[in-house]
């Protein structure tokens, strides 16, 4: 009997890769996919690593597949944009050993800049897409994805969503296939297949269409366990997948269901039979009406986005409300419950002692135009710091700052800076910096180096000096890199030293050439980092209630409306001392030690 454990969806994906005999795993961290590779790193038989970005991660995995190893690459949905170039071509070349691309979508944008639907990438690349609806399927579908990849000579997308990645359910564990069983294929030296020059690509284009037809036949066959048809009350039929299936089952336990495991391509014959066997069929899918549009294109009548929202996550409450408004469920006894909605608002805020607080305080004080980027430091754009003007995507800050200069000239560049974190700089910022040098720009770039990839939970990156598995690695130096690409003005400064920080920024933005400023201080939450704690307090006799200290946005500082004085919450304060430097009345001071 197999062992059973309660597993997070992402952990189950990692387990599936392990059991399937994968030997290579790559990724760039991004919520909600990050844990997949962190869990994979616990398996010594899988050679795993953080890549500098998703494009590189996919390219490494493609190389490993062609070299003969089952490989998995993981990323969040916007990461597939970065990896789109190799993705759209590896679907032409095909694979040698199995190649699985795990992509986690983020409906409702809990930690993302958009909520794009990865199923569209599957359609664009004519690449099969599997979508699990619980942790058991996360494991099973990962294993099936490797088999499908090898059977049909194609990469396979494993599409997850936030609720599936971060929910837990029971999973039956099995042994990893033995070393003898592992399909370790020889290196596939096949230039006609893998050199995607026009003459070869035109031939592969035909093969892709043939492959798509075979995949449709495959998914139509119920014996392949990628469709689950459950006939109950045929008055209502529901076609769905993933997390939507769980929500719909909760709301309509007596309805008939057609659950899709492979969400592209769709099993036309099987769906047609289901629709014809039910009186009325609803299509319940999160985000885009992809199932619905294709089913309607076959001439079948189904109801979808006429009643269900396109924007954001679904939930049992939303589905129940939509079906009620459509006239369904009136005679059914529904389970209802109340949710306390008067919870206090908790706006996102930088941590106490955060490296980023000082630079953003100075940038706002200097009234500079700030091109921002993706990371914890995006919070520099919210009150009271409100220092960032733009944030588009990973690595965009530097190129956009150069765009400011191209549009408005060098004098405008003296009023502008780009800010970017250390990990994001390696991800895709470095090319923008080279572009500034090459095109004789004057822009000032500030790298906020907190020595970790903080936003996704403290992953290593090329400047931390450690690998995914914690082994020592070459620590790439920002200063040496800046000088190597031709930047003469490279300055390092302590992120807590506000006076020096202001002086440096003022000097560098006025320089007639590009500047690189690296602000230094490790993330306060990194395990093992030594920090000199200062026990601070507000001297109520000196505090005049000016609220200047509140402008740094530290959650440890508040204002007492009764006493009209600032207060420091000892349970939150880490004693960084930034508020001491900001207070002009020296009202925040070290607490006297008592014997």
XYZ file of C-alpha atoms in Angstrom:
595
model
C 0.000 0.000 0.000
C 1.331 3.402 -0.905
C 1.959 6.000 1.755
C -0.357 8.982 1.933
C 0.528 12.523 2.916
C -1.147 15.915 3.042
C 0.696 17.917 0.398
C 0.664 21.414 -1.013
C -0.101 21.387 -4.749
C 3.370 22.681 -5.574
C 4.954 19.998 -3.403
C 2.881 17.378 -5.220
C 4.228 18.625 -8.559
C 7.751 18.255 -7.200
C 6.910 14.769 -5.981
C 5.523 13.871 -9.392
C 8.742 14.984 -11.072
C 10.709 12.886 -8.599
C 8.601 9.767 -9.078
C 8.713 10.199 -12.865
C 12.489 10.001 -12.825
C 13.242 13.612 -13.715
C 16.921 14.429 -13.315
C 16.975 18.158 -14.184
C 14.860 21.013 -12.753
C 15.217 24.748 -13.344
C 13.213 27.833 -12.422
C 13.159 31.504 -11.623
C 11.208 32.139 -8.398
C 7.790 33.716 -8.786
C 4.655 33.422 -6.676
C 2.660 31.155 -6.884
C 5.139 28.694 -8.464
C 8.236 29.174 -6.270
C 7.806 26.176 -3.959
C 7.897 23.650 -6.814
C 11.637 23.995 -7.290
C 12.337 24.550 -3.597
C 10.755 21.154 -2.898
C 12.489 19.535 -5.870
C 15.815 20.692 -4.425
C 15.200 18.303 -1.518
C 15.629 15.360 -3.895
C 19.314 14.709 -4.439
C 18.648 12.684 -7.567
C 17.370 15.788 -9.360
C 19.979 18.302 -10.481
C 18.143 21.551 -9.693
C 19.017 25.236 -9.855
C 17.693 28.780 -9.866
C 18.259 30.350 -13.268
C 18.800 34.046 -13.863
C 15.400 34.298 -15.578
C 12.659 32.128 -17.050
C 14.063 32.233 -20.588
C 17.368 30.843 -19.383
C 15.566 28.303 -17.193
C 13.608 26.979 -20.167
C 16.673 26.942 -22.398
C 18.585 24.891 -19.818
C 15.677 22.457 -19.576
C 15.439 22.174 -23.376
C 19.147 21.405 -23.561
C 18.791 18.778 -20.841
C 15.850 17.195 -22.682
C 17.754 16.993 -25.959
C 20.729 15.599 -24.034
C 18.486 12.801 -22.776
C 17.172 13.728 -19.289
C 13.580 14.171 -18.211
C 13.425 17.866 -17.271
C 10.963 20.218 -15.610
C 11.041 24.013 -15.644
C 8.789 26.078 -13.361
C 7.639 29.691 -13.475
C 4.696 31.986 -12.826
C 2.463 33.020 -15.698
C 4.291 36.255 -16.551
C 7.539 34.275 -16.559
C 6.300 32.468 -19.642
C 6.296 35.844 -21.404
C 10.022 36.035 -20.732
C 10.463 32.452 -21.934
C 8.153 32.855 -24.923
C 10.962 32.932 -27.491
C 12.377 29.457 -26.795
C 8.886 28.146 -25.951
C 7.385 29.030 -29.317
C 10.214 27.229 -31.102
C 10.681 24.148 -28.920
C 7.095 23.282 -29.785
C 8.401 23.039 -33.382
C 11.600 21.112 -32.687
C 10.042 18.745 -30.182
C 11.983 16.992 -27.459
C 14.106 13.944 -26.782
C 13.398 13.035 -23.140
C 10.260 14.448 -21.537
C 10.039 18.222 -21.032
C 7.410 19.663 -18.648
C 6.785 23.396 -18.297
C 4.956 24.079 -15.007
C 3.257 27.485 -15.166
C 1.251 28.930 -12.270
C -1.414 31.505 -13.144
C -2.575 34.058 -10.597
C -6.292 34.874 -11.034
C -7.194 38.025 -9.084
C -3.525 39.062 -9.172
C -2.692 38.321 -5.542
C 0.995 38.878 -6.311
C 1.175 39.709 -10.014
C 0.928 42.626 -12.406
C -1.669 40.976 -14.680
C -3.874 37.870 -14.767
C -3.141 36.480 -18.229
C -4.390 32.964 -19.001
C -1.622 30.491 -19.857
C -4.024 28.338 -21.868
C -3.613 30.942 -24.608
C 0.099 30.103 -24.779
C -0.813 26.457 -25.272
C -3.067 27.411 -28.165
C -0.499 29.775 -29.689
C 2.267 27.175 -29.491
C -0.020 24.232 -30.276
C 1.340 22.693 -27.090
C -0.749 20.328 -24.906
C -1.846 21.802 -21.556
C -2.787 19.744 -18.490
C -4.620 21.306 -15.524
C -4.937 19.466 -12.172
C -7.780 20.168 -9.733
C -6.154 18.941 -6.491
C -2.791 17.868 -5.079
C -3.197 14.210 -6.119
C -3.715 15.326 -9.701
C -0.770 17.716 -9.403
C 1.413 14.679 -8.832
C -0.334 12.364 -11.293
C -0.536 14.921 -14.100
C 3.140 15.803 -13.710
C 4.015 12.154 -14.296
C 1.585 11.930 -17.192
C 3.025 15.112 -18.690
C 6.429 13.452 -19.024
C 4.867 10.436 -20.719
C 2.799 12.585 -23.101
C 5.862 14.686 -23.877
C 7.827 11.648 -24.995
C 4.906 9.888 -26.697
C 4.035 12.911 -28.854
C 7.489 14.533 -29.129
C 6.375 17.813 -27.581
C 6.863 19.924 -24.461
C 3.815 19.838 -22.177
C 2.500 22.748 -20.110
C 1.278 21.886 -16.613
C -1.056 24.787 -15.816
C -1.620 25.583 -12.155
C -3.473 28.407 -10.453
C -2.846 30.048 -7.082
C -5.513 28.006 -5.247
C -4.255 24.681 -6.619
C -0.586 25.532 -6.021
C -1.196 26.698 -2.465
C -3.934 24.317 -1.316
C -3.323 21.015 0.441
C -5.008 17.654 -0.049
C -4.167 13.994 0.429
C -1.676 12.472 -2.011
C -0.700 8.832 -2.425
C 3.048 8.572 -2.701
C 4.798 6.031 -4.873
C 8.394 5.080 -5.387
C 10.584 6.805 -7.917
C 11.043 4.660 -10.981
C 14.274 2.756 -10.724
C 17.495 3.877 -12.314
C 17.111 1.050 -14.807
C 13.591 2.205 -15.683
C 14.522 5.862 -16.025
C 14.426 6.797 -19.655
C 17.908 8.263 -19.885
C 18.130 8.578 -23.601
C 21.351 9.217 -25.511
C 22.070 12.716 -26.722
C 19.874 13.279 -29.760
C 22.288 14.527 -32.435
C 19.648 15.469 -34.989
C 20.329 18.835 -36.688
C 17.419 18.504 -39.101
C 15.125 18.425 -36.066
C 16.758 20.838 -33.667
C 18.163 23.531 -35.978
C 15.051 25.605 -36.468
C 16.160 27.231 -39.722
C 13.388 27.959 -42.236
C 13.884 24.805 -44.311
C 13.593 22.590 -41.210
C 10.925 24.671 -39.475
C 8.596 24.427 -42.480
C 8.722 20.638 -42.249
C 8.140 20.730 -38.483
C 5.147 23.026 -38.961
C 3.344 20.190 -40.750
C 4.309 17.741 -38.016
C 2.814 20.029 -35.359
C -0.604 19.927 -37.014
C -0.431 16.148 -37.320
C 0.582 15.960 -33.642
C -2.347 18.108 -32.592
C -4.778 15.730 -34.258
C -3.207 12.773 -32.478
C -3.436 14.595 -29.156
C -7.141 15.231 -29.711
C -7.673 11.515 -30.316
C -5.662 10.778 -27.188
C -7.623 13.082 -24.894
C -10.968 11.830 -26.268
C -10.185 8.363 -24.980
C -11.442 8.039 -21.378
C -8.909 5.275 -20.757
C -6.189 7.931 -20.765
C -7.687 9.484 -17.594
C -7.699 13.058 -18.830
C -11.489 13.424 -18.870
C -13.828 12.598 -16.008
C -17.510 12.338 -16.984
C -19.972 12.033 -14.118
C -23.644 11.750 -14.985
C -26.066 12.679 -12.216
C -29.029 15.006 -12.686
C -28.921 15.682 -16.440
C -31.054 18.814 -16.084
C -27.770 20.649 -15.488
C -24.434 19.678 -16.995
C -21.223 21.501 -16.091
C -17.985 21.532 -18.123
C -15.042 22.740 -16.054
C -11.463 22.143 -14.883
C -8.978 22.933 -12.117
C -10.084 24.931 -9.083
C -13.373 25.784 -10.804
C -14.306 22.092 -10.658
C -13.948 22.079 -6.867
C -16.066 25.205 -6.491
C -18.776 23.929 -8.848
C -18.931 20.536 -7.100
C -19.502 22.318 -3.787
C -22.359 24.370 -5.194
C -23.991 21.753 -7.463
C -23.181 18.310 -6.044
C -26.102 16.706 -7.889
C -25.375 18.087 -11.360
C -23.649 16.137 -14.139
C -19.983 17.011 -14.641
C -17.434 16.891 -17.429
C -14.048 17.627 -15.865
C -11.168 18.332 -18.221
C -7.652 17.220 -17.355
C -6.125 18.206 -20.688
C -7.435 21.722 -21.301
C -5.795 22.032 -24.717
C -6.539 20.521 -27.158
C -10.120 19.764 -26.185
C -11.801 16.354 -26.628
C -14.435 17.401 -29.168
C -16.281 14.086 -29.545
C -16.542 13.450 -25.806
C -17.727 17.003 -25.037
C -20.274 16.865 -27.852
C -21.737 13.663 -26.431
C -21.955 15.213 -22.943
C -23.682 18.364 -24.175
C -26.206 16.309 -26.150
C -26.969 14.170 -23.094
C -27.760 17.113 -20.782
C -30.721 19.485 -20.878
C -28.617 22.560 -20.224
C -24.836 22.900 -19.999
C -22.820 25.570 -18.197
C -19.123 26.143 -18.843
C -17.413 27.276 -15.645
C -13.814 28.383 -16.153
C -11.632 31.009 -14.492
C -10.456 33.958 -16.555
C -10.911 33.704 -20.320
C -13.823 31.896 -22.084
C -11.480 29.512 -23.880
C -13.518 26.311 -23.485
C -16.733 28.184 -24.112
C -15.633 29.810 -27.367
C -14.287 26.585 -28.826
C -17.352 24.559 -27.840
C -19.652 27.186 -29.333
C -17.549 27.140 -32.515
C -18.591 23.497 -32.890
C -22.232 24.589 -33.092
C -23.118 23.466 -29.541
C -25.228 25.549 -27.131
C -23.598 26.166 -23.763
C -23.800 29.020 -21.250
C -20.629 30.584 -19.890
C -19.492 34.161 -19.583
C -23.061 35.380 -20.111
C -23.466 34.765 -16.380
C -19.976 34.042 -14.970
C -17.311 36.783 -14.616
C -14.190 36.929 -16.794
C -12.235 38.964 -14.250
C -10.660 37.476 -11.137
C -10.906 34.175 -9.282
C -14.124 32.259 -9.062
C -15.416 30.948 -5.736
C -18.379 28.871 -4.560
C -20.104 32.108 -3.568
C -19.659 33.655 -7.014
C -20.819 30.518 -8.829
C -23.823 30.160 -6.506
C -24.830 33.791 -7.038
C -24.428 33.586 -10.825
C -26.509 30.409 -11.059
C -29.203 31.869 -8.818
C -29.405 34.986 -10.947
C -29.705 32.698 -13.994
C -32.754 31.078 -12.393
C -31.086 27.861 -11.277
C -30.938 26.346 -7.819
C -34.081 28.080 -6.593
C -35.654 24.839 -5.400
C -32.445 23.398 -3.970
C -31.374 23.622 -0.370
C -28.117 25.491 -0.422
C -25.511 25.547 2.291
C -25.078 29.126 3.334
C -22.747 30.751 5.781
C -21.684 34.232 6.707
C -18.238 35.701 6.342
C -17.192 38.519 8.644
C -16.470 41.348 6.259
C -15.686 44.139 8.711
C -12.082 43.058 9.123
C -9.536 45.847 9.522
C -7.777 46.977 6.355
C -4.156 45.818 6.205
C -2.456 47.651 3.356
C 0.843 46.154 2.112
C 3.872 47.840 3.633
C 7.655 47.439 3.712
C 8.893 45.501 6.753
C 10.358 47.347 9.752
C 14.076 47.822 9.095
C 13.677 47.229 5.341
C 16.649 48.210 3.204
C 14.379 49.979 0.691
C 12.808 52.526 3.031
C 15.757 54.927 3.155
C 16.336 55.192 -0.623
C 12.648 55.794 -1.296
C 12.429 58.420 1.440
C 15.280 60.315 -0.202
C 13.912 59.900 -3.751
C 10.590 61.374 -2.678
C 12.330 64.161 -0.800
C 14.299 65.065 -3.943
C 11.087 64.916 -6.048
C 12.700 62.759 -8.716
C 10.891 60.851 -11.461
C 11.355 57.210 -10.495
C 11.070 54.288 -12.889
C 10.411 51.271 -10.673
C 10.498 47.516 -11.047
C 9.094 44.217 -9.729
C 9.962 43.191 -6.170
C 9.300 44.108 -2.535
C 10.391 47.580 -3.469
C 7.305 48.044 -5.642
C 5.768 49.000 -2.284
C 7.799 52.197 -2.588
C 4.952 53.366 -4.777
C 2.309 53.301 -2.029
C 1.729 55.979 0.642
C 3.344 57.425 2.571
C 6.545 56.830 0.578
C 4.842 57.249 -2.829
C 8.231 57.455 -4.523
C 7.757 55.245 -7.607
C 5.980 56.483 -10.736
C 5.973 53.368 -12.933
C 6.272 49.589 -12.719
C 5.602 47.505 -15.818
C 7.466 44.204 -15.671
C 10.676 42.513 -14.530
C 13.713 44.539 -15.575
C 11.743 47.316 -17.284
C 12.833 50.138 -14.969
C 16.215 50.736 -16.591
C 15.057 50.715 -20.202
C 12.141 52.960 -19.280
C 14.401 55.486 -17.583
C 16.417 55.623 -20.798
C 13.105 56.125 -22.598
C 12.436 59.153 -20.330
C 15.733 60.596 -21.503
C 15.098 59.862 -25.190
C 11.711 61.561 -24.998
C 12.574 64.579 -22.846
C 16.323 65.039 -23.136
C 19.295 65.005 -20.796
C 17.971 67.709 -18.462
C 14.935 65.528 -17.748
C 17.309 62.629 -17.133
C 18.828 64.677 -14.311
C 15.460 64.558 -12.588
C 14.983 60.829 -13.104
C 16.329 57.531 -11.802
C 15.661 53.835 -12.278
C 15.416 51.584 -9.199
C 15.748 47.828 -9.371
C 16.444 45.000 -6.917
C 19.495 42.747 -7.042
C 17.694 39.637 -8.309
C 15.611 41.556 -10.824
C 18.774 43.247 -12.119
C 20.263 39.849 -12.977
C 16.917 38.626 -14.325
C 16.567 41.226 -17.053
C 17.904 44.591 -15.912
C 21.517 44.174 -16.960
C 20.692 44.335 -20.672
C 18.931 47.683 -20.154
C 22.022 49.052 -18.421
C 24.242 47.944 -21.313
C 21.788 49.646 -23.674
C 22.218 52.944 -21.805
C 26.005 52.724 -22.051
C 25.944 51.698 -25.708
C 23.559 54.515 -26.685
C 25.418 57.196 -24.684
C 22.625 57.757 -22.178
C 22.991 59.709 -18.948
C 20.519 57.831 -16.799
C 21.152 57.040 -13.133
C 20.390 53.495 -12.060
C 20.025 52.488 -8.399
C 20.394 48.804 -7.563
C 18.700 48.087 -4.229
C 20.947 45.248 -3.086
C 19.383 43.510 -0.084
C 21.390 40.329 -0.765
C 18.425 38.040 -1.496
C 15.372 37.525 -3.685
C 13.117 38.703 -0.898
C 9.611 39.035 -2.312
C 9.220 35.353 -3.190
C 10.609 34.088 0.105
C 14.383 34.481 0.176
C 15.792 32.653 -2.815
C 19.460 32.886 -3.756
C 20.586 34.775 -6.858
C 23.914 35.440 -8.646
C 24.960 38.129 -6.145
C 24.280 36.154 -2.932
C 27.162 33.731 -3.311
C 25.024 30.619 -2.840
C 23.107 28.174 -5.045
C 19.571 26.820 -4.690
C 20.905 23.987 -2.545
C 22.897 26.340 -0.323
C 26.290 25.507 -1.774
C 28.857 28.276 -2.132
C 28.941 29.883 -5.597
C 30.760 32.734 -7.368
C 29.344 36.051 -6.108
C 28.938 38.355 -9.068
C 29.987 41.894 -8.160
C 27.806 44.841 -9.226
C 30.723 47.292 -9.078
C 33.007 45.159 -11.222
C 30.220 44.511 -13.707
C 29.333 48.198 -13.968
C 32.908 49.154 -14.681
C 33.375 46.236 -17.102
C 30.543 47.466 -19.334
C 31.957 51.000 -19.385
C 30.275 52.881 -16.523
C 32.838 55.165 -14.882
C 30.599 56.412 -12.087
C 29.833 53.451 -9.817
C 29.121 54.164 -6.143
C 28.211 51.914 -3.212
C 26.372 53.448 -0.273
C 24.781 52.217 2.969
C 20.988 52.220 2.560
C 20.629 53.352 6.201
C 22.952 56.371 5.780
C 20.378 58.936 4.667
C 22.767 61.889 4.606
C 25.284 60.100 2.399
C 22.539 58.578 0.267
C 21.054 61.997 -0.496
C 24.468 63.427 -1.327
C 25.294 60.556 -3.704
C 21.969 60.667 -5.531
C 22.153 64.454 -5.960
C 25.654 64.161 -7.385
C 25.008 61.261 -9.741
C 21.775 62.484 -11.323
C 23.600 65.667 -12.315
C 26.508 63.815 -13.939
C 26.870 64.084 -17.705
C 27.244 60.334 -18.096
C 25.539 57.155 -16.851
C 25.789 56.362 -13.142
C 25.323 53.185 -11.177
C 24.489 53.450 -7.451
C 24.364 50.292 -5.355
C 22.612 50.662 -2.006
C 23.709 47.997 0.469
C 21.983 46.387 3.474
C 20.800 42.789 3.751
C 17.102 42.061 4.122
C 16.307 42.195 7.829
C 14.584 38.800 7.603
C 17.524 36.815 6.215
C 18.349 34.057 8.648
C 21.748 34.488 10.263
C 22.233 38.158 9.394
C 23.713 40.008 12.355
C 22.001 43.248 13.188
C 22.939 45.807 15.815
C 19.683 46.332 17.651
C 18.881 49.773 19.056
C 16.185 50.094 21.705
C 14.435 53.279 20.584
C 11.751 55.378 22.215
C 9.971 58.660 21.616
C 10.839 61.418 24.069
C 7.383 62.905 24.636
C 8.847 66.161 25.899
C 10.742 66.744 22.637
C 8.097 65.353 20.225
C 5.898 68.171 18.906
C 3.596 65.878 16.897
C 4.885 67.037 13.502
C 4.442 63.485 12.069
C 7.653 63.762 10.035
C 8.674 60.303 11.278
C 5.505 58.833 9.795
C 6.694 59.753 6.302
C 9.123 56.833 6.202
C 6.172 54.447 6.346
C 7.532 52.253 9.147
C 4.788 50.027 10.618
C 6.459 50.278 14.035
C 5.675 54.006 14.294
C 2.172 55.328 14.912
C 0.559 58.544 16.086
C -1.466 58.753 19.261
C -4.401 61.045 18.556
C -5.008 61.607 22.271
C -1.482 62.585 23.302
C -0.674 64.076 19.860
C 2.682 62.338 20.000
C 4.414 59.646 17.953
C 4.783 56.186 19.448
C 7.058 53.228 18.733
C 5.659 49.701 18.909
C 8.376 47.669 20.613
C 7.041 44.414 19.228
C 7.623 45.634 15.662
C 10.640 47.945 15.944
C 13.965 46.382 14.933
C 15.974 49.474 15.851
C 17.291 50.350 12.375
C 17.469 54.001 13.455
C 16.081 55.491 10.252
C 13.457 57.420 12.210
C 16.204 58.901 14.410
C 17.817 60.469 11.340
C 14.505 61.771 10.033
C 13.334 63.483 13.254
C 14.509 67.123 13.255
C 13.831 67.568 16.985
C 15.922 64.558 18.050
C 12.806 63.278 19.803
C 13.546 59.630 18.948
C 16.407 58.426 21.053
C 18.051 55.398 22.553
C 16.256 54.094 25.586
C 18.317 54.425 28.738
C 19.321 51.120 30.247
C 18.151 50.571 33.800
C 20.116 48.622 36.307
